mmCIF file of C-alpha atoms in Angstrom:
data_model
loop_
_atom_site.group_PDB
_atom_site.id
_atom_site.type_symbol
_atom_site.label_atom_id
_atom_site.label_comp_id
_atom_site.label_asym_id
_atom_site.label_seq_id
_atom_site.Cartn_x
_atom_site.Cartn_y
_atom_site.Cartn_z
ATOM 1 C CA UNK A 801 -8.958 -28.097 -44.075
ATOM 2 C CA UNK A 802 -11.391 -25.267 -43.384
ATOM 3 C CA UNK A 803 -14.060 -27.720 -42.181
ATOM 4 C CA UNK A 804 -11.557 -29.424 -39.883
ATOM 5 C CA UNK A 805 -10.488 -26.070 -38.443
ATOM 6 C CA UNK A 806 -14.116 -25.094 -37.829
ATOM 7 C CA UNK A 807 -14.853 -28.410 -36.130
ATOM 8 C CA UNK A 808 -11.830 -28.009 -33.873
ATOM 9 C CA UNK A 809 -12.909 -24.486 -32.947
ATOM 10 C CA UNK A 810 -16.410 -25.722 -32.071
ATOM 11 C CA UNK A 811 -14.976 -28.529 -29.931
ATOM 12 C CA UNK A 812 -12.753 -26.068 -28.073
ATOM 13 C CA UNK A 813 -15.724 -23.738 -27.551
ATOM 14 C CA UNK A 814 -17.883 -26.528 -26.084
ATOM 15 C CA UNK A 815 -15.001 -27.675 -23.876
ATOM 16 C CA UNK A 816 -14.566 -24.110 -22.615
ATOM 17 C CA UNK A 817 -18.304 -23.826 -21.883
ATOM 18 C CA UNK A 818 -18.217 -27.168 -20.067
ATOM 19 C CA UNK A 819 -15.323 -25.996 -17.886
ATOM 20 C CA UNK A 820 -17.159 -22.781 -17.018
ATOM 21 C CA UNK A 821 -20.358 -24.636 -16.056
ATOM 22 C CA UNK A 822 -18.453 -27.005 -13.771
#
């Protein structure tokens, strides 16, 4: 569960960075 939560957080972070760059 912890690994899944971490993966989700990383995905959200990358998505946020992608939105900022665009």
